[in-house]
mmCIF file of C-alpha atoms in Angstrom:
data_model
loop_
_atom_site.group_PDB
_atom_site.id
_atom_site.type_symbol
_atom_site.label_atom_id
_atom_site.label_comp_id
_atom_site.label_asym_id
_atom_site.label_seq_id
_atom_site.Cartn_x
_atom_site.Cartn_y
_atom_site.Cartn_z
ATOM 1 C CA UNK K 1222 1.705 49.711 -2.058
ATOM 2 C CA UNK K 1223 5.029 48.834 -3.415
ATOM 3 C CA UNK K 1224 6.186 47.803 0.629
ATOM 4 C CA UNK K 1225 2.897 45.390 -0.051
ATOM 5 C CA UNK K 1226 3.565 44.194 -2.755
ATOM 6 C CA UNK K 1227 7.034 42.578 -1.648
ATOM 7 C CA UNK K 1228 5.818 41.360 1.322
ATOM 8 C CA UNK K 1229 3.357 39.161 -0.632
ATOM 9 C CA UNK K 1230 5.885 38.248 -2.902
ATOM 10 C CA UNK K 1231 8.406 37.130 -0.319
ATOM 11 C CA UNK K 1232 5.443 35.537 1.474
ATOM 12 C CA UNK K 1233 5.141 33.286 -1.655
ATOM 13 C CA UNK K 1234 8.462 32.828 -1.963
ATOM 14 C CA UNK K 1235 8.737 31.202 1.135
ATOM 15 C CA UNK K 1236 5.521 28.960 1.134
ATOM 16 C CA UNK K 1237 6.905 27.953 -2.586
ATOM 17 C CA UNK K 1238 10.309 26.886 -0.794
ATOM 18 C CA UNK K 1239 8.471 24.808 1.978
ATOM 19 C CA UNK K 1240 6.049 22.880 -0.335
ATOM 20 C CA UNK K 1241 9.880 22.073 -2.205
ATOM 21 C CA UNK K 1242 10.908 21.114 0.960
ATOM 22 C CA UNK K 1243 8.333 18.932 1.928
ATOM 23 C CA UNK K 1244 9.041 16.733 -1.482
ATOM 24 C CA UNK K 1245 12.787 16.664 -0.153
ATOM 25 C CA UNK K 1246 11.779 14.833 3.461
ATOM 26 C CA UNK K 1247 9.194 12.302 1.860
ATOM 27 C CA UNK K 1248 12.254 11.578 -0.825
ATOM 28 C CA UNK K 1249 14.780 11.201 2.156
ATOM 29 C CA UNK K 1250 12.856 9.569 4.477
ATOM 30 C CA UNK K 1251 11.681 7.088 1.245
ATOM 31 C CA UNK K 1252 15.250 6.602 0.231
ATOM 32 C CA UNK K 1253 17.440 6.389 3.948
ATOM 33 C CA UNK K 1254 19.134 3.422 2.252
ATOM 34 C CA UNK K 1255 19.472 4.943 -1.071
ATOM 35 C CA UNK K 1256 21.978 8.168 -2.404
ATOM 36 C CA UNK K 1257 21.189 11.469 -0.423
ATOM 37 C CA UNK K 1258 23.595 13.657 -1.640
ATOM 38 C CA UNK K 1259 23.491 17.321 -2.313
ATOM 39 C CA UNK K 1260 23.459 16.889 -6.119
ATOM 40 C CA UNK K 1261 20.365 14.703 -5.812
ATOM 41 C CA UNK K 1262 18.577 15.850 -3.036
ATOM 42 C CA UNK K 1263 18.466 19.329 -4.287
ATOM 43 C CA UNK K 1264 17.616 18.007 -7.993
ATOM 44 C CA UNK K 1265 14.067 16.967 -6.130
ATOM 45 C CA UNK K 1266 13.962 20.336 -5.078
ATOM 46 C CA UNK K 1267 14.665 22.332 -8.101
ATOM 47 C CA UNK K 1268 17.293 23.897 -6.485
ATOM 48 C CA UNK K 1269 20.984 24.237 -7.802
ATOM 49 C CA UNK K 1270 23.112 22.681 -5.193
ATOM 50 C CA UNK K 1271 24.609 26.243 -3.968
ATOM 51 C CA UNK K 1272 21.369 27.589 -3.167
ATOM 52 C CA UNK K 1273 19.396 24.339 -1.870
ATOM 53 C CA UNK K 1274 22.409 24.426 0.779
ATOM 54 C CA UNK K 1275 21.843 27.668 1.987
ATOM 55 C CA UNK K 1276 17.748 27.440 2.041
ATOM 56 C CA UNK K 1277 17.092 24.068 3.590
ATOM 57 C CA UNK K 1278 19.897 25.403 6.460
ATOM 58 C CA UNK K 1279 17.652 28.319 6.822
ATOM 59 C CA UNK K 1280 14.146 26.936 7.127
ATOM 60 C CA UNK K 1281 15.142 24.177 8.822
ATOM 61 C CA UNK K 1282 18.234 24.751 10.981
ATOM 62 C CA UNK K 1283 20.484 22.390 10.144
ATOM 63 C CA UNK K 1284 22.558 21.510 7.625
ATOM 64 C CA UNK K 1285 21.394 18.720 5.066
ATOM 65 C CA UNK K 1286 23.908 16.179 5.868
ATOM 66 C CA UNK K 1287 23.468 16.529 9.984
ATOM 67 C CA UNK K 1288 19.489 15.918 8.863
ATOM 68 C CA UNK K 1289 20.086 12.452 7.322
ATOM 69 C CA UNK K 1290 22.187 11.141 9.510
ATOM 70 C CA UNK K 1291 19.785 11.996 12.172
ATOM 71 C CA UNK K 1292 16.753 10.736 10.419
ATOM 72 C CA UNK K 1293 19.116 7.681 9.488
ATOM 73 C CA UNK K 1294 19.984 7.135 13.554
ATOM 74 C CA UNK K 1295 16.163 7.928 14.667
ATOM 75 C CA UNK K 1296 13.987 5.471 12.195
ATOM 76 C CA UNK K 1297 16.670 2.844 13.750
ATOM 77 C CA UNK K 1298 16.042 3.471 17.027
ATOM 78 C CA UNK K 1299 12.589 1.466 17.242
ATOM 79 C CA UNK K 1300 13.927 -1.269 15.435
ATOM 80 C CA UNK K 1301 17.454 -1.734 17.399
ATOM 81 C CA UNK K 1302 14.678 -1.486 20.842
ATOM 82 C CA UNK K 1303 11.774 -3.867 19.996
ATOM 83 C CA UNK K 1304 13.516 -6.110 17.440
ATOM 84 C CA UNK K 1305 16.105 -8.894 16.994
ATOM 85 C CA UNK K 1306 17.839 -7.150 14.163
ATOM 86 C CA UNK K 1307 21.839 -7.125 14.287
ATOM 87 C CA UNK K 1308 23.600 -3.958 14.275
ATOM 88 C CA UNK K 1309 25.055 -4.745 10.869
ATOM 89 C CA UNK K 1310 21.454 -5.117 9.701
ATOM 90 C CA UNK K 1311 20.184 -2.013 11.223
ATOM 91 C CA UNK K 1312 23.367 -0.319 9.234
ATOM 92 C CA UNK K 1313 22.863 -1.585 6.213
ATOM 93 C CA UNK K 1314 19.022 -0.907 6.237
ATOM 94 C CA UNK K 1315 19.910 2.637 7.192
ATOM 95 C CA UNK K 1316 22.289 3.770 4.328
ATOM 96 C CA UNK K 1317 25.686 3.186 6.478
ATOM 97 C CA UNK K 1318 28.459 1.263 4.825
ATOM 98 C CA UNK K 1319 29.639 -1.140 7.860
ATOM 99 C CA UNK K 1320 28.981 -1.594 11.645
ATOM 100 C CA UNK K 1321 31.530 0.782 12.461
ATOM 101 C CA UNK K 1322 30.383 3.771 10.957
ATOM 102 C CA UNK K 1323 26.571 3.412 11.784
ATOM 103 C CA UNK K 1324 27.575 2.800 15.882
ATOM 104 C CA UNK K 1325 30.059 6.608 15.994
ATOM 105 C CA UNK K 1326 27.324 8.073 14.379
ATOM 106 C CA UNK K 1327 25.077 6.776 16.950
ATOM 107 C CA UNK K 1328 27.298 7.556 19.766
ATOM 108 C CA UNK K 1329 27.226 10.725 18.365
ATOM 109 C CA UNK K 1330 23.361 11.436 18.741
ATOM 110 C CA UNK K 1331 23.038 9.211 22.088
ATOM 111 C CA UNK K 1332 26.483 9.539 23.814
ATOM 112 C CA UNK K 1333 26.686 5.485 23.865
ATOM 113 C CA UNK K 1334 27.000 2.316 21.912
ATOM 114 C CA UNK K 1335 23.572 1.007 19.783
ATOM 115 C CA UNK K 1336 24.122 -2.217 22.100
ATOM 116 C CA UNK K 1337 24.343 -0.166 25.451
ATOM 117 C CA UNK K 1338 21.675 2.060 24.485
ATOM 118 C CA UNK K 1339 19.638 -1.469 23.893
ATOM 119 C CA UNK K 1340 20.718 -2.121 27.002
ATOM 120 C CA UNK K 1341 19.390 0.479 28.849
ATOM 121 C CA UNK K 1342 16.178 1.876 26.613
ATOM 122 C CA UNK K 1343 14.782 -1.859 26.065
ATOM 123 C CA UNK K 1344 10.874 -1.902 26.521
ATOM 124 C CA UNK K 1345 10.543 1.059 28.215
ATOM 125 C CA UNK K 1346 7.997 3.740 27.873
ATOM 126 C CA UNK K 1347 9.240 6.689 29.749
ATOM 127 C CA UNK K 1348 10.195 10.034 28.320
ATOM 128 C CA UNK K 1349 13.827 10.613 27.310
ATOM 129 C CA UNK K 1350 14.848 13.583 29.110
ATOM 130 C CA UNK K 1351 16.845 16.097 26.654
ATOM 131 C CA UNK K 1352 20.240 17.554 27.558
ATOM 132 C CA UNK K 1353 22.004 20.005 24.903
ATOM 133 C CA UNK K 1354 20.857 18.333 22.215
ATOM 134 C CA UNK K 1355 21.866 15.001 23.416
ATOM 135 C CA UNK K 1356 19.533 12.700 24.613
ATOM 136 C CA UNK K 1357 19.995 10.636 27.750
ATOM 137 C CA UNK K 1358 17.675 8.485 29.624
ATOM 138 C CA UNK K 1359 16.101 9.904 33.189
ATOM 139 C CA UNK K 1360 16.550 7.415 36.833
ATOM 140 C CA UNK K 1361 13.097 6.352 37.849
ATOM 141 C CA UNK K 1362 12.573 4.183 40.219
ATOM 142 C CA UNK K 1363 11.767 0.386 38.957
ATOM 143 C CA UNK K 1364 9.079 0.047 41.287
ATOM 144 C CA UNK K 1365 7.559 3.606 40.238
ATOM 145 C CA UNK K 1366 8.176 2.651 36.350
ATOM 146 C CA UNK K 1367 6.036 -0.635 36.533
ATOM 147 C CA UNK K 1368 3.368 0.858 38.565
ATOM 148 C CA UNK K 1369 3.113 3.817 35.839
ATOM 149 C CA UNK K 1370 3.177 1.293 32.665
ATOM 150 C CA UNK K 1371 0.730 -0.756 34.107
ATOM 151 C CA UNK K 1372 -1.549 2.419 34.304
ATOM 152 C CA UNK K 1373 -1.137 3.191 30.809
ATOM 153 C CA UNK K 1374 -1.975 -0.298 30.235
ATOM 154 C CA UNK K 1375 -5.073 0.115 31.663
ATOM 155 C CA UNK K 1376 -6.176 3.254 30.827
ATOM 156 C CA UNK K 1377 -5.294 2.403 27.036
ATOM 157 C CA UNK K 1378 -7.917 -0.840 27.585
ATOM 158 C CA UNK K 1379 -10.308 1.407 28.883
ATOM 159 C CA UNK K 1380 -10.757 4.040 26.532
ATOM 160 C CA UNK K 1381 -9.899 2.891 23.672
ATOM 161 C CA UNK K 1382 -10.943 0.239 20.905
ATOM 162 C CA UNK K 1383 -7.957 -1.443 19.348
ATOM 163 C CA UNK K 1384 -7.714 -3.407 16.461
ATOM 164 C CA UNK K 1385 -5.481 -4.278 13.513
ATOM 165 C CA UNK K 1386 -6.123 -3.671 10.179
ATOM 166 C CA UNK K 1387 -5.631 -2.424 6.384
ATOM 167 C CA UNK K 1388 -6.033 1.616 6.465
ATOM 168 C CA UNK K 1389 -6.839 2.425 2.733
ATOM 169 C CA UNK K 1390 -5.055 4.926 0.830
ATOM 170 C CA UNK K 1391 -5.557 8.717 1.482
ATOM 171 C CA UNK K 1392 -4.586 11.694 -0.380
ATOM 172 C CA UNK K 1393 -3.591 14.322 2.098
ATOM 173 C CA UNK K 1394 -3.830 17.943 1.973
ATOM 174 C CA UNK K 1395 -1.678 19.984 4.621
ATOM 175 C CA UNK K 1396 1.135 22.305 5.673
ATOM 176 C CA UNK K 1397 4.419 21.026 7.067
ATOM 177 C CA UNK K 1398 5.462 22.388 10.457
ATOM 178 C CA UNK K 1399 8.985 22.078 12.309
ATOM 179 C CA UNK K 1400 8.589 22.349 16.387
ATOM 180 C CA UNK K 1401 5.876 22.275 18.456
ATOM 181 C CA UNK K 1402 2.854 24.611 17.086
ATOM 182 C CA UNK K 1403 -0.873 25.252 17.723
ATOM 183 C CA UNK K 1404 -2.391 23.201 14.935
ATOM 184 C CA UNK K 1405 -5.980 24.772 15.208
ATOM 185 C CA UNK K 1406 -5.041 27.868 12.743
ATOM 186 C CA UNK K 1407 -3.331 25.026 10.077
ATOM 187 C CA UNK K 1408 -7.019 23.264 10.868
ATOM 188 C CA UNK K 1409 -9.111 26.148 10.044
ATOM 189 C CA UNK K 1410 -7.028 27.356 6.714
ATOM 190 C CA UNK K 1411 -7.435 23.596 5.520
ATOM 191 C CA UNK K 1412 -10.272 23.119 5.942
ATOM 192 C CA UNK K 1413 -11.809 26.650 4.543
ATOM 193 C CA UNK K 1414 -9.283 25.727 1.651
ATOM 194 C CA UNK K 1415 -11.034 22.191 1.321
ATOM 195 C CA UNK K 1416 -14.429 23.866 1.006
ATOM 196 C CA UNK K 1417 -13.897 26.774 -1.551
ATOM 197 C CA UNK K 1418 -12.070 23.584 -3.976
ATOM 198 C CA UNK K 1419 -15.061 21.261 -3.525
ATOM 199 C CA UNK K 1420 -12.395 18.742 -2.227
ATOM 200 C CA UNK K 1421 -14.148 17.838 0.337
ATOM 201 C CA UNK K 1422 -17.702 16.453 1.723
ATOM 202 C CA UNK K 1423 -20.471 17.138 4.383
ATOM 203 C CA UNK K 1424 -18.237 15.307 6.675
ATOM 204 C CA UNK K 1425 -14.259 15.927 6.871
ATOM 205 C CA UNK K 1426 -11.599 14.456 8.267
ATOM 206 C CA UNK K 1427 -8.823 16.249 9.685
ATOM 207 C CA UNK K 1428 -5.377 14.320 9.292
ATOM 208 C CA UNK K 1429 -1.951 14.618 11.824
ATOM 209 C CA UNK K 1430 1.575 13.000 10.383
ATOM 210 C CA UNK K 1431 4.105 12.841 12.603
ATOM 211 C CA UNK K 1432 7.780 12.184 11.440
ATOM 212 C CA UNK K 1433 9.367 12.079 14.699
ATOM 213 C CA UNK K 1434 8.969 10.112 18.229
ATOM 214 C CA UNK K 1435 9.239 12.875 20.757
ATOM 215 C CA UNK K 1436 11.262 10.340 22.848
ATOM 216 C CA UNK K 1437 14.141 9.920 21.063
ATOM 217 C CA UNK K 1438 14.022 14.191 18.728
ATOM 218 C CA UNK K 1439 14.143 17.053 19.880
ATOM 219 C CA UNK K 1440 11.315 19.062 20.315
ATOM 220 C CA UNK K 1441 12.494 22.182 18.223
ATOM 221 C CA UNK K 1442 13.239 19.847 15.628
ATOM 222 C CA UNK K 1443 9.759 17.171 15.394
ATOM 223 C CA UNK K 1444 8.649 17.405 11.980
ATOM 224 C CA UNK K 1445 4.626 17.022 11.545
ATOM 225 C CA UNK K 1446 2.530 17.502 8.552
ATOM 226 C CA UNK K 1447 -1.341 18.585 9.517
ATOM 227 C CA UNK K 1448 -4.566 18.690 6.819
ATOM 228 C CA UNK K 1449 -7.360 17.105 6.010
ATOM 229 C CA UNK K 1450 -8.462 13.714 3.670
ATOM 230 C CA UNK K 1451 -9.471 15.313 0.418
ATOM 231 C CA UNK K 1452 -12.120 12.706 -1.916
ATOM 232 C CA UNK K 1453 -9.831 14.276 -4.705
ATOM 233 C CA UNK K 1454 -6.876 15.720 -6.111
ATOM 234 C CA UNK K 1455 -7.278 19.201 -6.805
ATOM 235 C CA UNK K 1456 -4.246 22.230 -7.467
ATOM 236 C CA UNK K 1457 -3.400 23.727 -4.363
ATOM 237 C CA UNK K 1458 -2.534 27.500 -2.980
ATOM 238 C CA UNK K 1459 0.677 28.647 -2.150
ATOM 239 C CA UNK K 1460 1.971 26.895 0.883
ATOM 240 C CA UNK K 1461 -0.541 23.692 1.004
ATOM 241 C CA UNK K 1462 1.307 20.420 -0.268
ATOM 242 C CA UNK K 1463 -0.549 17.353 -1.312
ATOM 243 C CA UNK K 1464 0.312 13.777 -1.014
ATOM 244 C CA UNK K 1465 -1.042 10.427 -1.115
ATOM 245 C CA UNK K 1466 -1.025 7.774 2.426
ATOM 246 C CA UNK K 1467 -0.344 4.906 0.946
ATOM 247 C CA UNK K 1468 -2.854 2.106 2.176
ATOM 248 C CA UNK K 1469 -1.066 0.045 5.193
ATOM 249 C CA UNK K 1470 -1.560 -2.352 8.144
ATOM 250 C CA UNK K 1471 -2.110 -0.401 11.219
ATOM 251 C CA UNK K 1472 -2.530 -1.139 14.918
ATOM 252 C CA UNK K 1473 -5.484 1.677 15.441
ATOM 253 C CA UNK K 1474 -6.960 3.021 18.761
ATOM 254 C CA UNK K 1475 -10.363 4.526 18.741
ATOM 255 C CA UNK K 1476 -10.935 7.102 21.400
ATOM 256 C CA UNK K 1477 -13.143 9.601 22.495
ATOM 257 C CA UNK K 1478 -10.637 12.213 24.500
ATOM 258 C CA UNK K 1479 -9.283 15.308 25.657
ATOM 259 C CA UNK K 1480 -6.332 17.272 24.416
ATOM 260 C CA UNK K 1481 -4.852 16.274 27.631
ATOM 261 C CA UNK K 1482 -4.942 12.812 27.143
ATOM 262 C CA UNK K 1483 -3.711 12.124 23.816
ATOM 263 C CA UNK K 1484 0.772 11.851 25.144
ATOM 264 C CA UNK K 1485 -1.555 8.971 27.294
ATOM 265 C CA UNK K 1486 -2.971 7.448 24.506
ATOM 266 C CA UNK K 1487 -0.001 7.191 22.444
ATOM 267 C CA UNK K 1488 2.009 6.116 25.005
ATOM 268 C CA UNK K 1489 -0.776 3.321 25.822
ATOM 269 C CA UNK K 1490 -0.445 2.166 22.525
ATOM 270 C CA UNK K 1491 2.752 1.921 22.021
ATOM 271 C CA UNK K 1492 2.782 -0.151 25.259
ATOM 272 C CA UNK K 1493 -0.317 -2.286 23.854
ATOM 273 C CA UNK K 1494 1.182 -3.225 20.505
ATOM 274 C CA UNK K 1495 4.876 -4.338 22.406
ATOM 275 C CA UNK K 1496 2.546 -6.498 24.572
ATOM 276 C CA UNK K 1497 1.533 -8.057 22.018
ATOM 277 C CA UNK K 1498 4.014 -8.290 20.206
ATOM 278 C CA UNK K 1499 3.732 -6.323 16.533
ATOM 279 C CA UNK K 1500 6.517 -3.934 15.017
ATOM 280 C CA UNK K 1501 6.497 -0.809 13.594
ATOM 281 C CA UNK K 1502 7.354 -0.316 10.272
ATOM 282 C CA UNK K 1503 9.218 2.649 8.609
ATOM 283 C CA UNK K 1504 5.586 4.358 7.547
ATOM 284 C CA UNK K 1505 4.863 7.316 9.776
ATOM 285 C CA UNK K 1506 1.905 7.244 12.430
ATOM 286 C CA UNK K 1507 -0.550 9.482 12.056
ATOM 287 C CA UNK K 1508 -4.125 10.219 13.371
ATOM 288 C CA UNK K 1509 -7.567 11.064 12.173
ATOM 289 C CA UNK K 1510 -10.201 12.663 13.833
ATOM 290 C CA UNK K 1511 -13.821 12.316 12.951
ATOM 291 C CA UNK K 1512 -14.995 15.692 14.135
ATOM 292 C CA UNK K 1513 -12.970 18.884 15.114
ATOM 293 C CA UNK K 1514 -10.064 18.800 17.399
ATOM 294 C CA UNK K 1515 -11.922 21.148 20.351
ATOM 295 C CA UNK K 1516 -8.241 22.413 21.476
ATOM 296 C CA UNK K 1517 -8.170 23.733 24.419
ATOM 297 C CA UNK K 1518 -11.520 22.101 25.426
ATOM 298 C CA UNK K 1519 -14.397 18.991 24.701
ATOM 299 C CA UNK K 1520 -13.389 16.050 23.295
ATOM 300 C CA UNK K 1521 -12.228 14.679 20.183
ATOM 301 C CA UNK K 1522 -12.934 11.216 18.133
ATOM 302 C CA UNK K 1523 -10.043 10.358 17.195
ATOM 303 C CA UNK K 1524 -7.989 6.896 15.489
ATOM 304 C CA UNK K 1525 -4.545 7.064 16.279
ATOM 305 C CA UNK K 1526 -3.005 4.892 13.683
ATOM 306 C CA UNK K 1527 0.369 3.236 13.913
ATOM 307 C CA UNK K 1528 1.813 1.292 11.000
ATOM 308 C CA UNK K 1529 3.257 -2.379 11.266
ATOM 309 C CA UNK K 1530 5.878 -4.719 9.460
#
């Protein structure tokens, strides 16, 4: 009994310390241009500084400082490819002081210059192969490349309805995961969760944020946050966060598809909204499907939703 006991308690514990967590990456990735440091990031935690150290190392694997930079270097990635924004800009957007300092910390992530990773990452679509934690772009054939994009192209005019327009704000219940993970079990707590709270109707939507662009992060390291759209705010159990979408103009896909298809449909549409010519914006992309995600088989409705400037 006593054994029990603990273990619940240090199962707490823990889902106490992610929900803290998961107000410290909305503040940083709010705030990139703004003061990150210890004493105030672990102030939004309720952490002293000592122990926030030690914790967000532990849960997340690395250390607070390597995680802004990164998120810093990553949310200017899509900006220094598909826009006309100087470097200088791109630092100064980003939280770095001068040119200087935001290029060695981007050599430091991509082995090369932001203007010779421009150089060789500009408008294209293919997977960034991963190498020790560095990331370096993969030979492909020209040829091959153009006949593949123009695939996408049309499989993404195909199957899916795209149009732009105002997504209204959401409040979003869910559980943070780091890495790749099998969402259905995150699904089924939600939404049984959802039900017993009366915070949701005869016809729920399940809800995917993701924080990362598997492209350009590491996939032990891709931060996504999956729930359900709640029709109000309720308190919460040990481990489920709550947070609000705010309302934003979105480039959104409808489909009607496979597990299998969906790296195909976001690839698509990342390919449909350079052709014509929109840019992302800092907000984080994010899907919602209209009946449950049938993982590993049948089909899903889904909008995959992808925020613009």
């Amino acid at each position: 009994m006593v054994i029990r006991k603990r273990r619940i308690m240090k199962d707490q514990t823990h889902d106490d310390y992610k929900i803290r967590l998961d107000l410290v990456f909305e503040y940083i990735d709010n705030n990139l241009d703004g003061d990150l440091s210890l004493k105030t990031i672990s102030e939004i935690a309720f952490f002293s500084p000592y122990h926030f150290h030690r914790i967000f190392k532990y849960l997340t694997g690395e250390t607070l400082n390597h995680y802004i930079l990164r998120r810093r270097i990553e949310k200017s990635v899509p900006r220094l490819l598909h826009t006309d924004r100087s470097i200088i800009e791109l630092a100064f957007k980003y939280g770095f002081s001068d040119k200087a300092s935001f290029s060695k910390a981007f050599k430091k992530f991509y082995r090369v210059s932001p203007t010779e990773f421009k150089k060789q990452n500009s408008k294209k679509f293919r997977p960034i192969q991963q190498l020790e934690s560095k990331l370096v772009q993969t030979d492909l054939n020209y040829e091959e490349y153009h006949i593949a994009v123009d695939k996408l192209r049309n499989w993404i005019q195909k199957n899916a309805d795209i149009e732009v327009k105002t997504v209204p704000q959401l409040n979003f219940a869910y559980k943070s995961t780091i890495g790749i993970k099998n969402p259905r079990v995150v699904f089924k707590e939600l939404m049984r969760w959802g039900k017993e709270n009366k915070a949701i109707g005869k016809s729920p939507k399940l809800m995917a944020v993701y924080h990362n662009n598997l492209r350009i992060t590491e996939v032990k390291k891709v931060r996504s946050d999956r729930g359900i759209i709640i029709d109000k705010m309720v308190h919460t159990e040990p481990g489920i966060s709550i947070k609000t979408v705010k309302e934003c103009k979105c480039v959104v896909g409808s489909l009607n598809i496979q597990l299998y298809d969906f790296e195909k449909a976001w690839v698509g549409l990342f390919i449909w909204l350079d052709d014509h010519g929109y840019t992302r914006s800092d907000q984080s992309p994010f899907d919602i499907y209209y009946n449950k995600p049938d993982f590993p088989g049948g089909k899903t409705k889904v909008d995959i939703c992808m925020p613009i400037e």
